[in-house]
Amino acid sequence: MVSYRPPESYEELIKLIHDRYEDMSKSYQRIALYLTQNPNDVAVLSVNAIGQKCGIHASSFVRYAQSLGYKGFKELQAVFQRRLSTAAPGFDARVRALEAELGGAREGELGFLADLVTRDVASLQDLLSNMDAGQLAEAAALMEASDTIYLLGQLRSAPVVELLRYVLTMLGKRTVLLDAGGGLATHMAKVARPTDMLFVVSFRFYATEVVNVAEETAGRGVPIIAITDSTLSPYAKMAKIMFAVPEHEYTFSRSLAAPMCLAQALCVALASRLQKNSDDPRIPVVTGP
């Protein structure tokens, strides 16, 4: 147990977690991810319940709290409880409210659909309540100023960057998708210049090539916008602008509703700038007249 004074405010605690994250053990990193992505749950659940959700024994949470300077988990939890008094409802609370609003649980195939819809709506509410308006404006300005927008996302993230390629192309923005096909993504990225930008979409477990390309590109002074799942992701230190869209539960198919919505919002914000129309920006479509 360390002897220095532990953080008293939520902001100080989160900063300490970020500062130490890379030097933590794998189990402590999983705990750190859970704490930063689910602060409301941490405030109200018992350490045993949190441990079950995280898949890590409760005693590890106690030792983790002690490694940060607290006497035990209760003392660390008190920081999250003080934050909760001014925070918006957490993900689980939103889900419960939506389930009641939508008529409760359903069975069979309809139940699968109802559960996915409920969780998607809760994720979208979370996205809106936690969004920084200044970040959105800064990202749109960077996209507008860039000569070329390079897009990078693999595996589950691929649909988001494909949508971005379509919409940005229709807006007349020079766009390059760093396609993994043929093994050329790494080489294509090397032509990006500081007057361009790289738009990365990546979630756990982060594709190795995506992380490597982003790191190399950032090292050459090319600005990066990242949509990822945590402020503890590998892109936190690379990205000029990073949007953290937490994943609250690993289900059969982790939802892309919130990342897709955010990507579309950024494109609409860019359209309003390009078209000098803040009231009713339009994105052309291939099938339009």
PDB file of C-alpha atoms in Angstrom:
ATOM      1  CA  MET A   1       0.000   0.000   0.000  1.00  0.00           C
ATOM      2  CA  VAL A   2       1.356   3.451  -0.920  1.00  0.00           C
ATOM      3  CA  SER A   3       1.491   6.268   1.625  1.00  0.00           C
ATOM      4  CA  TYR A   4       0.720   9.405  -0.414  1.00  0.00           C
ATOM      5  CA  ARG A   5      -2.619  11.211  -0.293  1.00  0.00           C
ATOM      6  CA  PRO A   6      -5.070   9.591  -2.735  1.00  0.00           C
ATOM      7  CA  PRO A   7      -7.137  11.736  -5.156  1.00  0.00           C
ATOM      8  CA  GLU A   8     -10.172  13.364  -3.563  1.00  0.00           C
ATOM      9  CA  SER A   9     -11.942  14.504  -6.743  1.00  0.00           C
ATOM     10  CA  TYR A  10     -13.189  12.402  -9.632  1.00  0.00           C
ATOM     11  CA  GLU A  11     -11.129  14.413 -12.123  1.00  0.00           C
ATOM     12  CA  GLU A  12      -7.918  13.838 -10.133  1.00  0.00           C
ATOM     13  CA  LEU A  13      -8.661  10.137  -9.852  1.00  0.00           C
ATOM     14  CA  ILE A  14      -9.272   9.709 -13.578  1.00  0.00           C
ATOM     15  CA  LYS A  15      -6.043  11.578 -14.350  1.00  0.00           C
ATOM     16  CA  LEU A  16      -4.100   9.269 -12.029  1.00  0.00           C
ATOM     17  CA  ILE A  17      -5.652   6.194 -13.644  1.00  0.00           C
ATOM     18  CA  HIS A  18      -4.668   7.489 -17.086  1.00  0.00           C
ATOM     19  CA  ASP A  19      -1.131   8.342 -15.988  1.00  0.00           C
ATOM     20  CA  ARG A  20      -0.534   4.842 -14.618  1.00  0.00           C
ATOM     21  CA  TYR A  21      -2.491   2.784 -17.113  1.00  0.00           C
ATOM     22  CA  GLU A  22       0.377   1.662 -19.344  1.00  0.00           C
ATOM     23  CA  ASP A  23       2.377   0.378 -16.364  1.00  0.00           C
ATOM     24  CA  MET A  24      -0.514  -1.614 -14.858  1.00  0.00           C
ATOM     25  CA  SER A  25      -0.934  -5.375 -14.994  1.00  0.00           C
ATOM     26  CA  LYS A  26      -3.502  -6.767 -17.442  1.00  0.00           C
ATOM     27  CA  SER A  27      -6.063  -7.326 -14.662  1.00  0.00           C
ATOM     28  CA  TYR A  28      -5.580  -3.807 -13.312  1.00  0.00           C
ATOM     29  CA  GLN A  29      -6.002  -2.418 -16.837  1.00  0.00           C
ATOM     30  CA  ARG A  30      -9.349  -4.242 -17.100  1.00  0.00           C
ATOM     31  CA  ILE A  31     -10.381  -2.714 -13.782  1.00  0.00           C
ATOM     32  CA  ALA A  32      -9.293   0.735 -14.948  1.00  0.00           C
ATOM     33  CA  LEU A  33     -11.347   0.368 -18.135  1.00  0.00           C
ATOM     34  CA  TYR A  34     -14.422  -0.608 -16.167  1.00  0.00           C
ATOM     35  CA  LEU A  35     -14.048   2.265 -13.701  1.00  0.00           C
ATOM     36  CA  THR A  36     -13.628   4.882 -16.422  1.00  0.00           C
ATOM     37  CA  GLN A  37     -16.438   3.542 -18.631  1.00  0.00           C
ATOM     38  CA  ASN A  38     -19.031   2.840 -15.913  1.00  0.00           C
ATOM     39  CA  PRO A  39     -18.658   5.527 -13.224  1.00  0.00           C
ATOM     40  CA  ASN A  40     -22.342   5.462 -12.223  1.00  0.00           C
ATOM     41  CA  ASP A  41     -22.299   1.691 -11.700  1.00  0.00           C
ATOM     42  CA  VAL A  42     -19.144   1.997  -9.610  1.00  0.00           C
ATOM     43  CA  ALA A  43     -20.933   4.513  -7.396  1.00  0.00           C
ATOM     44  CA  VAL A  44     -23.973   2.347  -6.607  1.00  0.00           C
ATOM     45  CA  LEU A  45     -22.989  -1.322  -6.907  1.00  0.00           C
ATOM     46  CA  SER A  46     -21.222  -3.465  -4.332  1.00  0.00           C
ATOM     47  CA  VAL A  47     -17.647  -4.490  -5.038  1.00  0.00           C
ATOM     48  CA  ASN A  48     -18.846  -8.081  -5.497  1.00  0.00           C
ATOM     49  CA  ALA A  49     -21.420  -7.038  -8.106  1.00  0.00           C
ATOM     50  CA  ILE A  50     -18.831  -4.929  -9.932  1.00  0.00           C
ATOM     51  CA  GLY A  51     -16.418  -7.844  -9.858  1.00  0.00           C
ATOM     52  CA  GLN A  52     -19.022 -10.136 -11.419  1.00  0.00           C
ATOM     53  CA  LYS A  53     -19.760  -7.629 -14.183  1.00  0.00           C
ATOM     54  CA  CYS A  54     -16.058  -7.192 -14.869  1.00  0.00           C
ATOM     55  CA  GLY A  55     -15.128 -10.859 -14.524  1.00  0.00           C
ATOM     56  CA  ILE A  56     -12.486 -10.099 -11.891  1.00  0.00           C
ATOM     57  CA  HIS A  57     -12.539 -11.121  -8.218  1.00  0.00           C
ATOM     58  CA  ALA A  58     -13.628  -8.418  -5.772  1.00  0.00           C
ATOM     59  CA  SER A  59     -10.347  -8.693  -3.857  1.00  0.00           C
ATOM     60  CA  SER A  60      -8.515  -7.411  -6.947  1.00  0.00           C
ATOM     61  CA  PHE A  61     -10.631  -4.237  -6.845  1.00  0.00           C
ATOM     62  CA  VAL A  62      -9.637  -3.739  -3.202  1.00  0.00           C
ATOM     63  CA  ARG A  63      -5.945  -4.142  -4.030  1.00  0.00           C
ATOM     64  CA  TYR A  64      -6.324  -1.832  -7.015  1.00  0.00           C
ATOM     65  CA  ALA A  65      -7.850   0.868  -4.804  1.00  0.00           C
ATOM     66  CA  GLN A  66      -4.969   0.441  -2.358  1.00  0.00           C
ATOM     67  CA  SER A  67      -2.448   0.797  -5.195  1.00  0.00           C
ATOM     68  CA  LEU A  68      -3.929   4.259  -5.829  1.00  0.00           C
ATOM     69  CA  GLY A  69      -3.485   5.260  -2.193  1.00  0.00           C
ATOM     70  CA  TYR A  70      -6.921   4.436  -0.748  1.00  0.00           C
ATOM     71  CA  LYS A  71      -7.417   2.311   2.352  1.00  0.00           C
ATOM     72  CA  GLY A  72      -9.870   0.116   0.457  1.00  0.00           C
ATOM     73  CA  PHE A  73     -12.465   0.041  -2.285  1.00  0.00           C
ATOM     74  CA  LYS A  74     -15.102   1.861  -0.209  1.00  0.00           C
ATOM     75  CA  GLU A  75     -12.863   4.917  -0.056  1.00  0.00           C
ATOM     76  CA  LEU A  76     -12.332   4.896  -3.821  1.00  0.00           C
ATOM     77  CA  GLN A  77     -16.063   4.326  -4.375  1.00  0.00           C
ATOM     78  CA  ALA A  78     -16.853   7.434  -2.339  1.00  0.00           C
ATOM     79  CA  VAL A  79     -15.177   9.551  -5.045  1.00  0.00           C
ATOM     80  CA  PHE A  80     -17.587   8.099  -7.637  1.00  0.00           C
ATOM     81  CA  GLN A  81     -20.538   8.601  -5.280  1.00  0.00           C
ATOM     82  CA  ARG A  82     -19.754  12.315  -4.883  1.00  0.00           C
ATOM     83  CA  ARG A  83     -19.629  12.643  -8.674  1.00  0.00           C
ATOM     84  CA  LEU A  84     -22.995  10.878  -9.038  1.00  0.00           C
ATOM     85  CA  SER A  85     -24.858  13.696  -7.284  1.00  0.00           C
ATOM     86  CA  THR A  86     -24.430  15.883 -10.391  1.00  0.00           C
ATOM     87  CA  ALA A  87     -24.136  13.217 -13.107  1.00  0.00           C
ATOM     88  CA  ALA A  88     -26.675  12.164 -15.731  1.00  0.00           C
ATOM     89  CA  PRO A  89     -28.304   8.726 -15.322  1.00  0.00           C
ATOM     90  CA  GLY A  90     -25.989   5.811 -16.063  1.00  0.00           C
ATOM     91  CA  PHE A  91     -26.359   3.276 -18.864  1.00  0.00           C
ATOM     92  CA  ASP A  92     -28.103   0.612 -16.764  1.00  0.00           C
ATOM     93  CA  ALA A  93     -30.553   3.181 -15.372  1.00  0.00           C
ATOM     94  CA  ARG A  94     -31.369   4.335 -18.902  1.00  0.00           C
ATOM     95  CA  VAL A  95     -31.924   0.727 -20.001  1.00  0.00           C
ATOM     96  CA  ARG A  96     -34.331   0.047 -17.123  1.00  0.00           C
ATOM     97  CA  ALA A  97     -36.286   3.236 -17.854  1.00  0.00           C
ATOM     98  CA  LEU A  98     -36.494   2.417 -21.557  1.00  0.00           C
ATOM     99  CA  GLU A  99     -37.596  -1.160 -20.892  1.00  0.00           C
ATOM    100  CA  ALA A 100     -40.484   0.183 -18.824  1.00  0.00           C
ATOM    101  CA  GLU A 101     -41.321   2.816 -21.436  1.00  0.00           C
ATOM    102  CA  LEU A 102     -41.293   0.257 -24.273  1.00  0.00           C
ATOM    103  CA  GLY A 103     -43.579  -2.153 -22.470  1.00  0.00           C
ATOM    104  CA  GLY A 104     -41.240  -4.441 -20.551  1.00  0.00           C
ATOM    105  CA  ALA A 105     -39.498  -7.650 -21.519  1.00  0.00           C
ATOM    106  CA  ARG A 106     -40.535  -9.675 -24.578  1.00  0.00           C
ATOM    107  CA  GLU A 107     -39.824 -13.301 -25.396  1.00  0.00           C
ATOM    108  CA  GLY A 108     -38.308 -15.114 -28.368  1.00  0.00           C
ATOM    109  CA  GLU A 109     -37.018 -13.375 -31.457  1.00  0.00           C
ATOM    110  CA  LEU A 110     -38.968 -10.216 -30.672  1.00  0.00           C
ATOM    111  CA  GLY A 111     -37.231 -10.174 -27.300  1.00  0.00           C
ATOM    112  CA  PHE A 112     -33.832 -10.128 -29.010  1.00  0.00           C
ATOM    113  CA  LEU A 113     -34.914  -7.165 -31.101  1.00  0.00           C
ATOM    114  CA  ALA A 114     -36.421  -5.323 -28.130  1.00  0.00           C
ATOM    115  CA  ASP A 115     -33.242  -5.802 -26.096  1.00  0.00           C
ATOM    116  CA  LEU A 116     -31.019  -4.506 -28.905  1.00  0.00           C
ATOM    117  CA  VAL A 117     -33.279  -1.501 -29.554  1.00  0.00           C
ATOM    118  CA  THR A 118     -33.354  -0.642 -25.852  1.00  0.00           C
ATOM    119  CA  ARG A 119     -29.574  -0.797 -25.502  1.00  0.00           C
ATOM    120  CA  ASP A 120     -29.018   1.159 -28.717  1.00  0.00           C
ATOM    121  CA  VAL A 121     -31.320   3.960 -27.564  1.00  0.00           C
ATOM    122  CA  ALA A 122     -29.566   4.028 -24.176  1.00  0.00           C
ATOM    123  CA  SER A 123     -26.186   4.227 -25.932  1.00  0.00           C
ATOM    124  CA  LEU A 124     -27.397   7.124 -28.078  1.00  0.00           C
ATOM    125  CA  GLN A 125     -28.669   8.943 -24.986  1.00  0.00           C
ATOM    126  CA  ASP A 126     -25.280   8.421 -23.355  1.00  0.00           C
ATOM    127  CA  LEU A 127     -23.542   9.745 -26.459  1.00  0.00           C
ATOM    128  CA  LEU A 128     -25.597  12.936 -26.451  1.00  0.00           C
ATOM    129  CA  SER A 129     -25.374  13.616 -22.713  1.00  0.00           C
ATOM    130  CA  ASN A 130     -21.588  13.141 -22.617  1.00  0.00           C
ATOM    131  CA  MET A 131     -20.698  14.960 -25.832  1.00  0.00           C
ATOM    132  CA  ASP A 132     -18.528  18.082 -25.808  1.00  0.00           C
ATOM    133  CA  ALA A 133     -19.930  20.577 -28.318  1.00  0.00           C
ATOM    134  CA  GLY A 134     -16.510  22.196 -28.675  1.00  0.00           C
ATOM    135  CA  GLN A 135     -14.996  18.885 -29.755  1.00  0.00           C
ATOM    136  CA  LEU A 136     -17.608  18.453 -32.465  1.00  0.00           C
ATOM    137  CA  ALA A 137     -16.928  21.925 -33.830  1.00  0.00           C
ATOM    138  CA  GLU A 138     -13.159  21.401 -33.687  1.00  0.00           C
ATOM    139  CA  ALA A 139     -13.434  18.086 -35.534  1.00  0.00           C
ATOM    140  CA  ALA A 140     -15.650  19.570 -38.256  1.00  0.00           C
ATOM    141  CA  ALA A 141     -13.202  22.454 -38.712  1.00  0.00           C
ATOM    142  CA  LEU A 142     -10.274  20.041 -39.033  1.00  0.00           C
ATOM    143  CA  MET A 143     -12.153  17.946 -41.599  1.00  0.00           C
ATOM    144  CA  GLU A 144     -12.972  21.075 -43.602  1.00  0.00           C
ATOM    145  CA  ALA A 145      -9.381  22.346 -43.565  1.00  0.00           C
ATOM    146  CA  SER A 146      -7.766  19.027 -44.519  1.00  0.00           C
ATOM    147  CA  ASP A 147      -6.639  18.518 -48.106  1.00  0.00           C
ATOM    148  CA  THR A 148      -7.365  14.781 -47.941  1.00  0.00           C
ATOM    149  CA  ILE A 149      -9.138  12.717 -45.302  1.00  0.00           C
ATOM    150  CA  TYR A 150      -7.659   9.246 -44.867  1.00  0.00           C
ATOM    151  CA  LEU A 151     -10.021   6.706 -43.307  1.00  0.00           C
ATOM    152  CA  LEU A 152      -8.892   3.706 -41.263  1.00  0.00           C
ATOM    153  CA  GLY A 153     -10.966   1.022 -39.575  1.00  0.00           C
ATOM    154  CA  GLN A 154     -10.929  -2.753 -39.690  1.00  0.00           C
ATOM    155  CA  LEU A 155     -12.980  -5.688 -38.456  1.00  0.00           C
ATOM    156  CA  ARG A 156     -16.115  -4.433 -36.671  1.00  0.00           C
ATOM    157  CA  SER A 157     -15.169  -0.793 -37.342  1.00  0.00           C
ATOM    158  CA  ALA A 158     -15.153  -1.248 -41.128  1.00  0.00           C
ATOM    159  CA  PRO A 159     -18.862  -0.318 -41.644  1.00  0.00           C
ATOM    160  CA  VAL A 160     -18.299   3.066 -39.971  1.00  0.00           C
ATOM    161  CA  VAL A 161     -15.401   4.077 -42.218  1.00  0.00           C
ATOM    162  CA  GLU A 162     -17.258   2.762 -45.288  1.00  0.00           C
ATOM    163  CA  LEU A 163     -20.149   5.082 -44.391  1.00  0.00           C
ATOM    164  CA  LEU A 164     -17.688   7.964 -43.939  1.00  0.00           C
ATOM    165  CA  ARG A 165     -16.121   7.267 -47.342  1.00  0.00           C
ATOM    166  CA  TYR A 166     -19.513   7.342 -49.034  1.00  0.00           C
ATOM    167  CA  VAL A 167     -20.773  10.533 -47.370  1.00  0.00           C
ATOM    168  CA  LEU A 168     -17.496  12.476 -47.590  1.00  0.00           C
ATOM    169  CA  THR A 169     -17.140  11.548 -51.267  1.00  0.00           C
ATOM    170  CA  MET A 170     -20.668  12.769 -51.961  1.00  0.00           C
ATOM    171  CA  LEU A 171     -19.768  16.029 -50.225  1.00  0.00           C
ATOM    172  CA  GLY A 172     -16.892  16.447 -52.687  1.00  0.00           C
ATOM    173  CA  LYS A 173     -14.190  15.930 -50.068  1.00  0.00           C
ATOM    174  CA  ARG A 174     -11.041  14.176 -51.252  1.00  0.00           C
ATOM    175  CA  THR A 175     -11.137  10.889 -49.339  1.00  0.00           C
ATOM    176  CA  VAL A 176      -8.903   7.795 -49.236  1.00  0.00           C
ATOM    177  CA  LEU A 177      -9.950   4.558 -47.541  1.00  0.00           C
ATOM    178  CA  LEU A 178      -6.937   2.692 -46.191  1.00  0.00           C
ATOM    179  CA  ASP A 179      -8.281  -0.692 -47.216  1.00  0.00           C
ATOM    180  CA  ALA A 180      -6.676  -3.730 -45.624  1.00  0.00           C
ATOM    181  CA  GLY A 181      -7.104  -5.679 -48.887  1.00  0.00           C
ATOM    182  CA  GLY A 182      -3.781  -6.559 -50.494  1.00  0.00           C
ATOM    183  CA  GLY A 183      -1.843  -5.532 -47.397  1.00  0.00           C
ATOM    184  CA  LEU A 184      -1.417  -1.970 -48.695  1.00  0.00           C
ATOM    185  CA  ALA A 185      -3.001   0.072 -45.891  1.00  0.00           C
ATOM    186  CA  THR A 186       0.340   0.727 -44.182  1.00  0.00           C
ATOM    187  CA  HIS A 187       1.985   1.823 -47.432  1.00  0.00           C
ATOM    188  CA  MET A 188      -0.956   3.978 -48.547  1.00  0.00           C
ATOM    189  CA  ALA A 189      -0.875   5.838 -45.230  1.00  0.00           C
ATOM    190  CA  LYS A 190       2.751   6.868 -45.738  1.00  0.00           C
ATOM    191  CA  VAL A 191       1.767   9.463 -48.347  1.00  0.00           C
ATOM    192  CA  ALA A 192      -0.453  11.371 -45.888  1.00  0.00           C
ATOM    193  CA  ARG A 193       0.884  14.862 -45.136  1.00  0.00           C
ATOM    194  CA  PRO A 194       0.427  17.254 -42.198  1.00  0.00           C
ATOM    195  CA  THR A 195      -2.064  19.183 -44.352  1.00  0.00           C
ATOM    196  CA  ASP A 196      -4.187  16.019 -44.520  1.00  0.00           C
ATOM    197  CA  MET A 197      -5.787  14.138 -41.634  1.00  0.00           C
ATOM    198  CA  LEU A 198      -6.385  10.540 -40.564  1.00  0.00           C
ATOM    199  CA  PHE A 199      -9.819   9.493 -39.304  1.00  0.00           C
ATOM    200  CA  VAL A 200      -9.507   6.319 -37.204  1.00  0.00           C
ATOM    201  CA  VAL A 201     -12.387   4.167 -35.946  1.00  0.00           C
ATOM    202  CA  SER A 202     -11.228   1.390 -33.614  1.00  0.00           C
ATOM    203  CA  PHE A 203     -12.551  -0.526 -30.614  1.00  0.00           C
ATOM    204  CA  ARG A 204     -11.289  -3.285 -28.358  1.00  0.00           C
ATOM    205  CA  PHE A 205      -9.571  -5.466 -29.166  1.00  0.00           C
ATOM    206  CA  TYR A 206      -7.767  -2.915 -31.301  1.00  0.00           C
ATOM    207  CA  ALA A 207      -6.551  -4.263 -34.662  1.00  0.00           C
ATOM    208  CA  THR A 208      -2.752  -4.255 -34.568  1.00  0.00           C
ATOM    209  CA  GLU A 209      -2.345  -2.801 -38.069  1.00  0.00           C
ATOM    210  CA  VAL A 210      -4.703   0.068 -37.258  1.00  0.00           C
ATOM    211  CA  VAL A 211      -2.772   0.974 -34.098  1.00  0.00           C
ATOM    212  CA  ASN A 212       0.564   0.770 -35.937  1.00  0.00           C
ATOM    213  CA  VAL A 213      -0.603   2.889 -38.882  1.00  0.00           C
ATOM    214  CA  ALA A 214      -2.072   5.521 -36.555  1.00  0.00           C
ATOM    215  CA  GLU A 215       1.117   5.676 -34.495  1.00  0.00           C
ATOM    216  CA  GLU A 216       3.364   6.035 -37.539  1.00  0.00           C
ATOM    217  CA  THR A 217       1.091   8.621 -39.151  1.00  0.00           C
ATOM    218  CA  ALA A 218       0.808  10.717 -35.979  1.00  0.00           C
ATOM    219  CA  GLY A 219       4.595  10.601 -35.682  1.00  0.00           C
ATOM    220  CA  ARG A 220       4.859  12.413 -39.026  1.00  0.00           C
ATOM    221  CA  GLY A 221       2.681  15.280 -37.820  1.00  0.00           C
ATOM    222  CA  VAL A 222      -0.573  14.208 -39.497  1.00  0.00           C
ATOM    223  CA  PRO A 223      -3.536  15.155 -37.244  1.00  0.00           C
ATOM    224  CA  ILE A 224      -5.840  12.339 -36.179  1.00  0.00           C
ATOM    225  CA  ILE A 225      -9.525  12.227 -35.272  1.00  0.00           C
ATOM    226  CA  ALA A 226     -10.394   8.972 -33.483  1.00  0.00           C
ATOM    227  CA  ILE A 227     -13.672   7.338 -32.570  1.00  0.00           C
ATOM    228  CA  THR A 228     -12.849   4.683 -30.001  1.00  0.00           C
ATOM    229  CA  ASP A 229     -14.299   3.066 -26.901  1.00  0.00           C
ATOM    230  CA  SER A 230     -12.270   4.479 -24.032  1.00  0.00           C
ATOM    231  CA  THR A 231     -10.074   7.367 -22.975  1.00  0.00           C
ATOM    232  CA  LEU A 232      -7.576   4.610 -22.117  1.00  0.00           C
ATOM    233  CA  SER A 233      -7.404   3.301 -25.699  1.00  0.00           C
ATOM    234  CA  PRO A 234      -4.086   3.393 -27.623  1.00  0.00           C
ATOM    235  CA  TYR A 235      -5.315   6.450 -29.553  1.00  0.00           C
ATOM    236  CA  ALA A 236      -5.589   8.687 -26.494  1.00  0.00           C
ATOM    237  CA  LYS A 237      -2.002   9.920 -26.887  1.00  0.00           C
ATOM    238  CA  MET A 238      -2.009  10.013 -30.700  1.00  0.00           C
ATOM    239  CA  ALA A 239      -5.258  11.752 -31.577  1.00  0.00           C
ATOM    240  CA  LYS A 240      -5.677  15.499 -31.814  1.00  0.00           C
ATOM    241  CA  ILE A 241      -9.400  14.959 -31.226  1.00  0.00           C
ATOM    242  CA  MET A 242     -10.731  11.761 -29.665  1.00  0.00           C
ATOM    243  CA  PHE A 243     -14.337  10.723 -29.127  1.00  0.00           C
ATOM    244  CA  ALA A 244     -14.736   7.960 -26.538  1.00  0.00           C
ATOM    245  CA  VAL A 245     -17.959   5.991 -27.090  1.00  0.00           C
ATOM    246  CA  PRO A 246     -18.048   3.384 -24.284  1.00  0.00           C
ATOM    247  CA  GLU A 247     -19.173  -0.166 -24.861  1.00  0.00           C
ATOM    248  CA  HIS A 248     -21.171  -1.103 -21.812  1.00  0.00           C
ATOM    249  CA  GLU A 249     -21.585  -4.791 -22.481  1.00  0.00           C
ATOM    250  CA  TYR A 250     -19.999  -7.345 -24.762  1.00  0.00           C
ATOM    251  CA  THR A 251     -23.002  -9.005 -26.375  1.00  0.00           C
ATOM    252  CA  PHE A 252     -23.212 -11.325 -29.389  1.00  0.00           C
ATOM    253  CA  SER A 253     -22.978  -8.317 -31.693  1.00  0.00           C
ATOM    254  CA  ARG A 254     -21.601  -5.143 -30.144  1.00  0.00           C
ATOM    255  CA  SER A 255     -23.697  -2.271 -31.404  1.00  0.00           C
ATOM    256  CA  LEU A 256     -22.448   0.344 -33.864  1.00  0.00           C
ATOM    257  CA  ALA A 257     -25.474   2.614 -33.392  1.00  0.00           C
ATOM    258  CA  ALA A 258     -23.649   5.301 -31.386  1.00  0.00           C
ATOM    259  CA  PRO A 259     -20.413   5.351 -33.465  1.00  0.00           C
ATOM    260  CA  MET A 260     -22.452   5.446 -36.687  1.00  0.00           C
ATOM    261  CA  CYS A 261     -24.565   8.311 -35.387  1.00  0.00           C
ATOM    262  CA  LEU A 262     -21.475  10.247 -34.323  1.00  0.00           C
ATOM    263  CA  ALA A 263     -19.826   9.723 -37.728  1.00  0.00           C
ATOM    264  CA  GLN A 264     -22.982  10.972 -39.459  1.00  0.00           C
ATOM    265  CA  ALA A 265     -23.191  13.992 -37.148  1.00  0.00           C
ATOM    266  CA  LEU A 266     -19.620  14.965 -38.034  1.00  0.00           C
ATOM    267  CA  CYS A 267     -20.454  14.680 -41.737  1.00  0.00           C
ATOM    268  CA  VAL A 268     -23.545  16.863 -41.323  1.00  0.00           C
ATOM    269  CA  ALA A 269     -21.452  19.425 -39.418  1.00  0.00           C
ATOM    270  CA  LEU A 270     -18.928  19.391 -42.272  1.00  0.00           C
ATOM    271  CA  ALA A 271     -21.726  19.753 -44.825  1.00  0.00           C
ATOM    272  CA  SER A 272     -23.040  22.840 -43.025  1.00  0.00           C
ATOM    273  CA  ARG A 273     -19.596  24.426 -43.311  1.00  0.00           C
ATOM    274  CA  LEU A 274     -18.994  23.503 -46.943  1.00  0.00           C
ATOM    275  CA  GLN A 275     -22.481  24.636 -47.992  1.00  0.00           C
ATOM    276  CA  LYS A 276     -22.514  27.751 -45.760  1.00  0.00           C
ATOM    277  CA  ASN A 277     -25.842  26.485 -44.463  1.00  0.00           C
ATOM    278  CA  SER A 278     -26.174  25.973 -40.718  1.00  0.00           C
ATOM    279  CA  ASP A 279     -29.951  25.503 -40.796  1.00  0.00           C
ATOM    280  CA  ASP A 280     -30.528  22.760 -43.344  1.00  0.00           C
ATOM    281  CA  PRO A 281     -27.321  21.173 -44.687  1.00  0.00           C
ATOM    282  CA  ARG A 282     -27.850  18.475 -47.298  1.00  0.00           C
ATOM    283  CA  ILE A 283     -25.782  15.406 -48.126  1.00  0.00           C
ATOM    284  CA  PRO A 284     -26.202  14.406 -51.814  1.00  0.00           C
ATOM    285  CA  VAL A 285     -26.980  10.796 -52.628  1.00  0.00           C
ATOM    286  CA  VAL A 286     -26.025   8.746 -55.672  1.00  0.00           C
ATOM    287  CA  THR A 287     -29.665   7.985 -56.473  1.00  0.00           C
ATOM    288  CA  GLY A 288     -30.775  11.591 -56.212  1.00  0.00           C
ATOM    289  CA  PRO A 289     -32.050  13.616 -59.213  1.00  0.00           C
TER     290      PRO A 289
END
